[in-house]
Structure formats: C-alpha cells, structure tokens
Amino acid sequence: MVEYSSPNTNKPLHLGHLRNIFLGDAVVSLLKSVGHKVVRTQIINDRGIHICKSMVAWTQLGNGETPEISGLKGDHLVGKYYVLFDKIYKKQVASLISSGMNEEEAKNSAQILKDAQEMLIKWEQNDSDVIALWEKMNGWVYNGFERTYQSLNISFDHLYYESNTYKVGKSEVENGLAEKKFYKKGDQSIWCDLSSYKLDDKLLIRSDGTSVYMTQDIGTAIQRFRDYPSLSGWFTP
C-alpha cells in the first residue's frame, strides 16, 4: 500500500502535494515493475477544526458565494475562506492583547476560534445544519481536486476519509482508556504516555470530547489492515 497526496478539504492542492503525488506515483510504478500488487490510497482529511475554520468564515462572510458565482475552482474558493479566517483571527487576537489580555489567553479567546470550536462540537454531534454545510463545501473541494488529478492523470484504488476513520480511532481510544493503556487528565482530555520511548505524551481526545488528527491516524491504520489483512507493507513518501 502506498499513500500519497492526502489533502485537507480546506484549501487547494499546493506544490508540496504535487511533489508528494509525483513521488508516490513513481513508487507505485517501481513496485509494480518488480511484481508487487500495489494499492494506491490516500486519507482525505475532511473533518476537524481546520475544516470548520473555512466553514465558519464562509458562514459569517460568504454571502452565499459559490464556485459558480465566483468563477473559482471549488477548492480555491474554500481556501479563500480559510485564509480569511486566519486574517480575522489574528486581528481579534491583536485586539484582545491591546486590551490587556496576555498572548496565550488571547489566542484561545478570539471569538472566531470559539465559533469554529463550537461548530466542530456540533459536527461530532451530527447537527443537521452543520453537516449540510460541511457536505456542500467539501463537495466544492472534491470537484476542484478531481480536476487537478485528471490534469495530472492521477487516480487511486481506495480512498479513506477522516470523517469515517476518526470513529474507529475514537472507539479504540475509549477502549484503551478503559484498559488503562491511556490516561485522562483533570480537564477530561485523554492522553497517551510515551515517556518510555523518550517522547512527549500525546493528546488523543480534547477536553471538550472532540478528536484530534492522531485519533483518526489510529483509526486509519486499524481500518487499512481490516480491509487488507494480507498487507505486507505500507509506504508514505
């Protein structure tokens, strides 16, 4: 199995993705040339706080803008609102600091960030309005991605979506907590103790109950071996 591209659905593919795509496609060709059966795959990071940032910015400032209205590729349009979120966030942080708040507190207190965090909670609670918006904006991005992949003659055998695999990971984390493989802090966040590997402890579930990228990483790894039990190798360029 060779994984490559694996973009977020909050912006278009960039030069880093192109480098990764070309490396991945080359590795697939090399492995096939020496007789290996290869599965070309990617994990599409289609949920999470960064996706909600684009959604919040579009909700507050988009005025119903669509790819058809703007003339932009769908992934470029969504990326526009991700950038806009960051600009507003920085302005709000600066304003809070100028009012006397310390920088760390200001970064956590900016209203637009709170709005994105609240949207993520609603997403994980399957709020119908949030899910509808998420499906619409992700649809724009997928159309944009597909145009790019077609122009590069790139295709995949199996697509994984974070919106599916995070559930597998979250269940595994909850089981691990019950088995005392993980631990919970006073704020109710769940962590993995990696001190025996001389690494910092890793956050697995936030204090508000939402998952992080590592949560879906665990789920994706488990799901891939469920789908391909005879998998002998996994390469990510």
PDB file of C-alpha atoms in Angstrom:
ATOM      1  CA  MET A   1       0.000   0.000   0.000  1.00  0.00           C
ATOM      2  CA  VAL A   2       1.332   3.416  -0.995  1.00  0.00           C
ATOM      3  CA  GLU A   3      -0.318   6.517   0.465  1.00  0.00           C
ATOM      4  CA  TYR A   4       0.167   9.884  -1.178  1.00  0.00           C
ATOM      5  CA  SER A   5      -1.477  13.263  -1.676  1.00  0.00           C
ATOM      6  CA  SER A   6      -3.835  13.013   1.373  1.00  0.00           C
ATOM      7  CA  PRO A   7      -5.010  16.653   1.382  1.00  0.00           C
ATOM      8  CA  ASN A   8      -7.169  18.644   3.770  1.00  0.00           C
ATOM      9  CA  THR A   9     -10.501  19.825   2.380  1.00  0.00           C
ATOM     10  CA  ASN A  10      -9.961  23.437   3.441  1.00  0.00           C
ATOM     11  CA  LYS A  11      -7.693  24.560   0.602  1.00  0.00           C
ATOM     12  CA  PRO A  12      -6.428  23.552  -2.853  1.00  0.00           C
ATOM     13  CA  LEU A  13      -3.569  21.179  -3.570  1.00  0.00           C
ATOM     14  CA  HIS A  14      -0.239  23.040  -3.408  1.00  0.00           C
ATOM     15  CA  LEU A  15       3.361  22.428  -4.536  1.00  0.00           C
ATOM     16  CA  GLY A  16       4.037  20.201  -1.534  1.00  0.00           C
ATOM     17  CA  HIS A  17       1.131  17.988  -2.562  1.00  0.00           C
ATOM     18  CA  LEU A  18       2.394  17.857  -6.154  1.00  0.00           C
ATOM     19  CA  ARG A  19       5.851  16.736  -5.006  1.00  0.00           C
ATOM     20  CA  ASN A  20       4.261  14.057  -2.836  1.00  0.00           C
ATOM     21  CA  ILE A  21       1.929  12.939  -5.643  1.00  0.00           C
ATOM     22  CA  PHE A  22       4.779  12.541  -8.131  1.00  0.00           C
ATOM     23  CA  LEU A  23       6.909  10.640  -5.601  1.00  0.00           C
ATOM     24  CA  GLY A  24       4.009   8.379  -4.665  1.00  0.00           C
ATOM     25  CA  ASP A  25       3.086   7.627  -8.257  1.00  0.00           C
ATOM     26  CA  ALA A  26       6.732   6.853  -9.063  1.00  0.00           C
ATOM     27  CA  VAL A  27       6.996   4.465  -6.100  1.00  0.00           C
ATOM     28  CA  VAL A  28       3.828   2.677  -7.263  1.00  0.00           C
ATOM     29  CA  SER A  29       5.309   2.226 -10.744  1.00  0.00           C
ATOM     30  CA  LEU A  30       8.602   0.914  -9.329  1.00  0.00           C
ATOM     31  CA  LEU A  31       6.885  -1.594  -7.046  1.00  0.00           C
ATOM     32  CA  LYS A  32       4.625  -2.816  -9.836  1.00  0.00           C
ATOM     33  CA  SER A  33       7.591  -3.194 -12.183  1.00  0.00           C
ATOM     34  CA  VAL A  34       9.152  -5.787  -9.852  1.00  0.00           C
ATOM     35  CA  GLY A  35       5.943  -7.764  -9.426  1.00  0.00           C
ATOM     36  CA  HIS A  36       4.252  -6.322  -6.350  1.00  0.00           C
ATOM     37  CA  LYS A  37       0.492  -5.901  -6.129  1.00  0.00           C
ATOM     38  CA  VAL A  38       0.053  -2.291  -5.031  1.00  0.00           C
ATOM     39  CA  VAL A  39      -2.901  -0.408  -3.541  1.00  0.00           C
ATOM     40  CA  ARG A  40      -2.777   3.331  -4.276  1.00  0.00           C
ATOM     41  CA  THR A  41      -4.503   5.160  -1.463  1.00  0.00           C
ATOM     42  CA  GLN A  42      -4.937   8.442   0.336  1.00  0.00           C
ATOM     43  CA  ILE A  43      -6.566   9.627   3.551  1.00  0.00           C
ATOM     44  CA  ILE A  44      -8.707  12.669   2.842  1.00  0.00           C
ATOM     45  CA  ASN A  45      -8.672  14.894   5.902  1.00  0.00           C
ATOM     46  CA  ASP A  46     -12.248  16.066   5.511  1.00  0.00           C
ATOM     47  CA  ARG A  47     -13.149  16.995   9.103  1.00  0.00           C
ATOM     48  CA  GLY A  48     -11.683  18.719  12.145  1.00  0.00           C
ATOM     49  CA  ILE A  49     -11.008  22.205  13.418  1.00  0.00           C
ATOM     50  CA  HIS A  50      -9.234  23.389  10.253  1.00  0.00           C
ATOM     51  CA  ILE A  51     -12.191  22.386   8.104  1.00  0.00           C
ATOM     52  CA  CYS A  52     -14.532  24.190  10.493  1.00  0.00           C
ATOM     53  CA  LYS A  53     -12.441  27.352  10.165  1.00  0.00           C
ATOM     54  CA  SER A  54     -13.290  27.619   6.462  1.00  0.00           C
ATOM     55  CA  MET A  55     -16.916  26.804   7.212  1.00  0.00           C
ATOM     56  CA  VAL A  56     -17.221  29.482   9.908  1.00  0.00           C
ATOM     57  CA  ALA A  57     -15.610  32.147   7.724  1.00  0.00           C
ATOM     58  CA  TRP A  58     -17.920  31.300   4.805  1.00  0.00           C
ATOM     59  CA  THR A  59     -20.974  31.299   7.089  1.00  0.00           C
ATOM     60  CA  GLN A  60     -20.130  34.716   8.523  1.00  0.00           C
ATOM     61  CA  LEU A  61     -18.758  36.430   5.410  1.00  0.00           C
ATOM     62  CA  GLY A  62     -19.596  34.355   2.337  1.00  0.00           C
ATOM     63  CA  ASN A  63     -22.952  35.920   1.451  1.00  0.00           C
ATOM     64  CA  GLY A  64     -23.868  32.712  -0.361  1.00  0.00           C
ATOM     65  CA  GLU A  65     -20.797  32.743  -2.637  1.00  0.00           C
ATOM     66  CA  THR A  66     -20.387  29.564  -4.691  1.00  0.00           C
ATOM     67  CA  PRO A  67     -17.836  28.379  -7.268  1.00  0.00           C
ATOM     68  CA  GLU A  68     -20.368  29.191  -9.994  1.00  0.00           C
ATOM     69  CA  ILE A  69     -20.898  32.749  -8.742  1.00  0.00           C
ATOM     70  CA  SER A  70     -17.210  33.459  -8.108  1.00  0.00           C
ATOM     71  CA  GLY A  71     -15.770  31.666 -11.126  1.00  0.00           C
ATOM     72  CA  LEU A  72     -13.254  29.984  -8.815  1.00  0.00           C
ATOM     73  CA  LYS A  73     -12.463  26.287  -8.611  1.00  0.00           C
ATOM     74  CA  GLY A  74     -14.225  24.892  -5.566  1.00  0.00           C
ATOM     75  CA  ASP A  75     -11.027  24.123  -3.660  1.00  0.00           C
ATOM     76  CA  HIS A  76      -9.740  27.648  -4.322  1.00  0.00           C
ATOM     77  CA  LEU A  77     -12.984  29.181  -3.082  1.00  0.00           C
ATOM     78  CA  VAL A  78     -12.900  27.232   0.186  1.00  0.00           C
ATOM     79  CA  GLY A  79      -9.205  28.046   0.566  1.00  0.00           C
ATOM     80  CA  LYS A  80     -10.063  31.725   0.235  1.00  0.00           C
ATOM     81  CA  TYR A  81     -12.235  31.498   3.348  1.00  0.00           C
ATOM     82  CA  TYR A  82      -9.587  29.552   5.259  1.00  0.00           C
ATOM     83  CA  VAL A  83      -7.171  32.432   4.639  1.00  0.00           C
ATOM     84  CA  LEU A  84      -9.876  34.927   5.578  1.00  0.00           C
ATOM     85  CA  PHE A  85     -10.462  33.097   8.863  1.00  0.00           C
ATOM     86  CA  ASP A  86      -6.776  33.443   9.729  1.00  0.00           C
ATOM     87  CA  LYS A  87      -6.778  37.172   8.998  1.00  0.00           C
ATOM     88  CA  ILE A  88      -9.818  37.767  11.207  1.00  0.00           C
ATOM     89  CA  TYR A  89      -8.403  35.543  13.940  1.00  0.00           C
ATOM     90  CA  LYS A  90      -5.124  37.473  14.038  1.00  0.00           C
ATOM     91  CA  LYS A  91      -6.976  40.793  14.209  1.00  0.00           C
ATOM     92  CA  GLN A  92      -9.125  39.562  17.082  1.00  0.00           C
ATOM     93  CA  VAL A  93      -6.086  38.256  18.961  1.00  0.00           C
ATOM     94  CA  ALA A  94      -4.273  41.578  18.496  1.00  0.00           C
ATOM     95  CA  SER A  95      -7.329  43.457  19.764  1.00  0.00           C
ATOM     96  CA  LEU A  96      -7.549  41.278  22.879  1.00  0.00           C
ATOM     97  CA  ILE A  97      -3.845  41.750  23.601  1.00  0.00           C
ATOM     98  CA  SER A  98      -4.160  45.525  23.235  1.00  0.00           C
ATOM     99  CA  SER A  99      -6.994  45.430  25.778  1.00  0.00           C
ATOM    100  CA  GLY A 100      -4.649  43.887  28.344  1.00  0.00           C
ATOM    101  CA  MET A 101      -5.026  40.128  27.834  1.00  0.00           C
ATOM    102  CA  ASN A 102      -1.846  38.031  27.654  1.00  0.00           C
ATOM    103  CA  GLU A 103      -0.983  36.451  24.301  1.00  0.00           C
ATOM    104  CA  GLU A 104      -1.750  32.831  25.169  1.00  0.00           C
ATOM    105  CA  GLU A 105      -5.137  33.695  26.631  1.00  0.00           C
ATOM    106  CA  ALA A 106      -5.913  35.951  23.671  1.00  0.00           C
ATOM    107  CA  LYS A 107      -5.146  33.167  21.189  1.00  0.00           C
ATOM    108  CA  ASN A 108      -7.625  30.913  22.969  1.00  0.00           C
ATOM    109  CA  SER A 109     -10.268  33.617  23.459  1.00  0.00           C
ATOM    110  CA  ALA A 110     -10.701  35.004  19.931  1.00  0.00           C
ATOM    111  CA  GLN A 111     -14.412  34.775  19.117  1.00  0.00           C
ATOM    112  CA  ILE A 112     -13.990  33.355  15.624  1.00  0.00           C
ATOM    113  CA  LEU A 113     -11.893  30.490  17.012  1.00  0.00           C
ATOM    114  CA  LYS A 114     -14.574  29.803  19.622  1.00  0.00           C
ATOM    115  CA  ASP A 115     -17.118  29.738  16.800  1.00  0.00           C
ATOM    116  CA  ALA A 116     -15.044  27.137  14.933  1.00  0.00           C
ATOM    117  CA  GLN A 117     -14.633  25.037  18.070  1.00  0.00           C
ATOM    118  CA  GLU A 118     -18.377  25.151  18.680  1.00  0.00           C
ATOM    119  CA  MET A 119     -19.007  24.124  15.075  1.00  0.00           C
ATOM    120  CA  LEU A 120     -16.688  21.124  15.485  1.00  0.00           C
ATOM    121  CA  ILE A 121     -18.602  20.024  18.582  1.00  0.00           C
ATOM    122  CA  LYS A 122     -21.860  20.318  16.630  1.00  0.00           C
ATOM    123  CA  TRP A 123     -20.331  18.369  13.734  1.00  0.00           C
ATOM    124  CA  GLU A 124     -19.373  15.492  16.022  1.00  0.00           C
ATOM    125  CA  GLN A 125     -22.914  15.630  17.440  1.00  0.00           C
ATOM    126  CA  ASN A 126     -24.217  15.245  13.859  1.00  0.00           C
ATOM    127  CA  ASP A 127     -26.015  18.616  13.828  1.00  0.00           C
ATOM    128  CA  SER A 128     -28.053  18.627  10.597  1.00  0.00           C
ATOM    129  CA  ASP A 129     -27.286  22.231   9.580  1.00  0.00           C
ATOM    130  CA  VAL A 130     -23.557  21.849  10.188  1.00  0.00           C
ATOM    131  CA  ILE A 131     -23.446  18.525   8.343  1.00  0.00           C
ATOM    132  CA  ALA A 132     -25.298  20.039   5.364  1.00  0.00           C
ATOM    133  CA  LEU A 133     -22.820  22.925   5.161  1.00  0.00           C
ATOM    134  CA  TRP A 134     -19.880  20.533   5.540  1.00  0.00           C
ATOM    135  CA  GLU A 135     -21.159  18.316   2.723  1.00  0.00           C
ATOM    136  CA  LYS A 136     -21.714  21.309   0.453  1.00  0.00           C
ATOM    137  CA  MET A 137     -18.287  22.878   0.959  1.00  0.00           C
ATOM    138  CA  ASN A 138     -16.465  19.546   0.819  1.00  0.00           C
ATOM    139  CA  GLY A 139     -18.299  18.840  -2.433  1.00  0.00           C
ATOM    140  CA  TRP A 140     -16.856  22.034  -3.894  1.00  0.00           C
ATOM    141  CA  VAL A 141     -13.377  20.975  -2.829  1.00  0.00           C
ATOM    142  CA  TYR A 142     -13.700  17.432  -4.214  1.00  0.00           C
ATOM    143  CA  ASN A 143     -14.708  18.835  -7.603  1.00  0.00           C
ATOM    144  CA  GLY A 144     -11.628  21.049  -7.565  1.00  0.00           C
ATOM    145  CA  PHE A 145      -9.340  18.204  -6.516  1.00  0.00           C
ATOM    146  CA  GLU A 146     -10.714  15.933  -9.239  1.00  0.00           C
ATOM    147  CA  ARG A 147      -9.969  18.493 -11.937  1.00  0.00           C
ATOM    148  CA  THR A 148      -6.377  18.674 -10.709  1.00  0.00           C
ATOM    149  CA  TYR A 149      -5.952  14.889 -10.516  1.00  0.00           C
ATOM    150  CA  GLN A 150      -7.385  14.457 -14.006  1.00  0.00           C
ATOM    151  CA  SER A 151      -4.941  17.003 -15.408  1.00  0.00           C
ATOM    152  CA  LEU A 152      -2.082  15.006 -13.827  1.00  0.00           C
ATOM    153  CA  ASN A 153      -3.513  11.608 -14.884  1.00  0.00           C
ATOM    154  CA  ILE A 154      -3.544  10.501 -11.236  1.00  0.00           C
ATOM    155  CA  SER A 155      -6.025   8.023  -9.757  1.00  0.00           C
ATOM    156  CA  PHE A 156      -6.387   5.964  -6.576  1.00  0.00           C
ATOM    157  CA  ASP A 157      -7.593   2.457  -5.773  1.00  0.00           C
ATOM    158  CA  HIS A 158      -9.023   3.136  -2.310  1.00  0.00           C
ATOM    159  CA  LEU A 159      -9.967   6.404  -0.642  1.00  0.00           C
ATOM    160  CA  TYR A 160     -10.152   6.760   3.133  1.00  0.00           C
ATOM    161  CA  TYR A 161     -11.943   9.667   4.781  1.00  0.00           C
ATOM    162  CA  GLU A 162     -11.094  11.048   8.202  1.00  0.00           C
ATOM    163  CA  SER A 163     -14.824  11.523   8.840  1.00  0.00           C
ATOM    164  CA  ASN A 164     -15.086   7.723   8.876  1.00  0.00           C
ATOM    165  CA  THR A 165     -11.790   6.582  10.359  1.00  0.00           C
ATOM    166  CA  TYR A 166     -11.859   9.002  13.310  1.00  0.00           C
ATOM    167  CA  LYS A 167     -14.803   6.989  14.667  1.00  0.00           C
ATOM    168  CA  VAL A 168     -12.693   3.820  14.637  1.00  0.00           C
ATOM    169  CA  GLY A 169      -9.865   5.693  16.342  1.00  0.00           C
ATOM    170  CA  LYS A 170     -12.123   7.282  18.949  1.00  0.00           C
ATOM    171  CA  SER A 171     -13.573   3.887  19.851  1.00  0.00           C
ATOM    172  CA  GLU A 172     -10.061   2.465  20.166  1.00  0.00           C
ATOM    173  CA  VAL A 173      -9.004   5.333  22.437  1.00  0.00           C
ATOM    174  CA  GLU A 174     -12.043   4.803  24.671  1.00  0.00           C
ATOM    175  CA  ASN A 175     -11.247   1.082  24.877  1.00  0.00           C
ATOM    176  CA  GLY A 176      -7.619   1.887  25.643  1.00  0.00           C
ATOM    177  CA  LEU A 177      -8.673   4.230  28.429  1.00  0.00           C
ATOM    178  CA  ALA A 178     -10.865   1.524  29.969  1.00  0.00           C
ATOM    179  CA  GLU A 179      -7.907  -0.877  29.786  1.00  0.00           C
ATOM    180  CA  LYS A 180      -5.630   1.776  31.360  1.00  0.00           C
ATOM    181  CA  LYS A 181      -3.429   1.971  28.258  1.00  0.00           C
ATOM    182  CA  PHE A 182      -4.208   5.708  28.126  1.00  0.00           C
ATOM    183  CA  TYR A 183      -4.936   8.192  30.887  1.00  0.00           C
ATOM    184  CA  LYS A 184      -7.300  11.092  31.488  1.00  0.00           C
ATOM    185  CA  LYS A 185      -6.250  14.491  32.825  1.00  0.00           C
ATOM    186  CA  GLY A 186      -8.280  16.651  35.195  1.00  0.00           C
ATOM    187  CA  ASP A 187      -9.771  18.594  32.282  1.00  0.00           C
ATOM    188  CA  GLN A 188     -11.118  15.276  30.875  1.00  0.00           C
ATOM    189  CA  SER A 189      -8.711  15.202  27.918  1.00  0.00           C
ATOM    190  CA  ILE A 190      -7.266  11.755  27.086  1.00  0.00           C
ATOM    191  CA  TRP A 191      -3.530  11.210  26.582  1.00  0.00           C
ATOM    192  CA  CYS A 192      -1.025   8.511  25.670  1.00  0.00           C
ATOM    193  CA  ASP A 193       2.072   8.208  27.891  1.00  0.00           C
ATOM    194  CA  LEU A 194       5.089   7.920  25.577  1.00  0.00           C
ATOM    195  CA  SER A 195       7.793   8.580  28.177  1.00  0.00           C
ATOM    196  CA  SER A 196       9.144   5.032  27.809  1.00  0.00           C
ATOM    197  CA  TYR A 197      10.011   5.979  24.218  1.00  0.00           C
ATOM    198  CA  LYS A 198      11.571   9.276  25.377  1.00  0.00           C
ATOM    199  CA  LEU A 199       8.786  11.184  23.645  1.00  0.00           C
ATOM    200  CA  ASP A 200       6.284  13.745  24.896  1.00  0.00           C
ATOM    201  CA  ASP A 201       2.830  12.494  25.863  1.00  0.00           C
ATOM    202  CA  LYS A 202       0.322  12.649  23.004  1.00  0.00           C
ATOM    203  CA  LEU A 203      -3.156  14.168  23.138  1.00  0.00           C
ATOM    204  CA  LEU A 204      -5.807  11.779  21.783  1.00  0.00           C
ATOM    205  CA  ILE A 205      -9.121  13.400  22.793  1.00  0.00           C
ATOM    206  CA  ARG A 206      -9.594  17.077  23.674  1.00  0.00           C
ATOM    207  CA  SER A 207     -11.179  18.198  26.936  1.00  0.00           C
ATOM    208  CA  ASP A 208     -14.393  19.062  25.046  1.00  0.00           C
ATOM    209  CA  GLY A 209     -14.626  15.478  23.793  1.00  0.00           C
ATOM    210  CA  THR A 210     -13.638  16.162  20.181  1.00  0.00           C
ATOM    211  CA  SER A 211     -10.942  14.137  18.469  1.00  0.00           C
ATOM    212  CA  VAL A 212      -7.600  15.255  17.034  1.00  0.00           C
ATOM    213  CA  TYR A 213      -5.580  14.187  13.991  1.00  0.00           C
ATOM    214  CA  MET A 214      -3.887  11.400  15.953  1.00  0.00           C
ATOM    215  CA  THR A 215      -7.310   9.921  16.719  1.00  0.00           C
ATOM    216  CA  GLN A 216      -8.060   9.356  13.045  1.00  0.00           C
ATOM    217  CA  ASP A 217      -4.468   8.211  12.400  1.00  0.00           C
ATOM    218  CA  ILE A 218      -5.064   5.348  14.816  1.00  0.00           C
ATOM    219  CA  GLY A 219      -8.398   4.589  13.167  1.00  0.00           C
ATOM    220  CA  THR A 220      -6.984   4.732   9.646  1.00  0.00           C
ATOM    221  CA  ALA A 221      -4.181   2.288  10.468  1.00  0.00           C
ATOM    222  CA  ILE A 222      -6.636  -0.166  12.017  1.00  0.00           C
ATOM    223  CA  GLN A 223      -9.133   0.147   9.150  1.00  0.00           C
ATOM    224  CA  ARG A 224      -6.495  -0.403   6.477  1.00  0.00           C
ATOM    225  CA  PHE A 225      -5.380  -3.681   7.995  1.00  0.00           C
ATOM    226  CA  ARG A 226      -9.022  -4.723   8.350  1.00  0.00           C
ATOM    227  CA  ASP A 227      -9.570  -4.002   4.660  1.00  0.00           C
ATOM    228  CA  TYR A 228      -6.286  -5.603   3.565  1.00  0.00           C
ATOM    229  CA  PRO A 229      -5.384  -8.289   6.155  1.00  0.00           C
ATOM    230  CA  SER A 230      -2.580  -9.637   3.956  1.00  0.00           C
ATOM    231  CA  LEU A 231      -0.962  -6.207   3.653  1.00  0.00           C
ATOM    232  CA  SER A 232       2.814  -6.698   3.817  1.00  0.00           C
ATOM    233  CA  GLY A 233       3.961  -3.087   3.662  1.00  0.00           C
ATOM    234  CA  TRP A 234       2.761   0.490   3.873  1.00  0.00           C
ATOM    235  CA  PHE A 235       4.723   3.366   2.401  1.00  0.00           C
ATOM    236  CA  THR A 236       4.099   7.101   2.642  1.00  0.00           C
ATOM    237  CA  PRO A 237       6.541   9.257   0.626  1.00  0.00           C
TER     238      PRO A 237
END
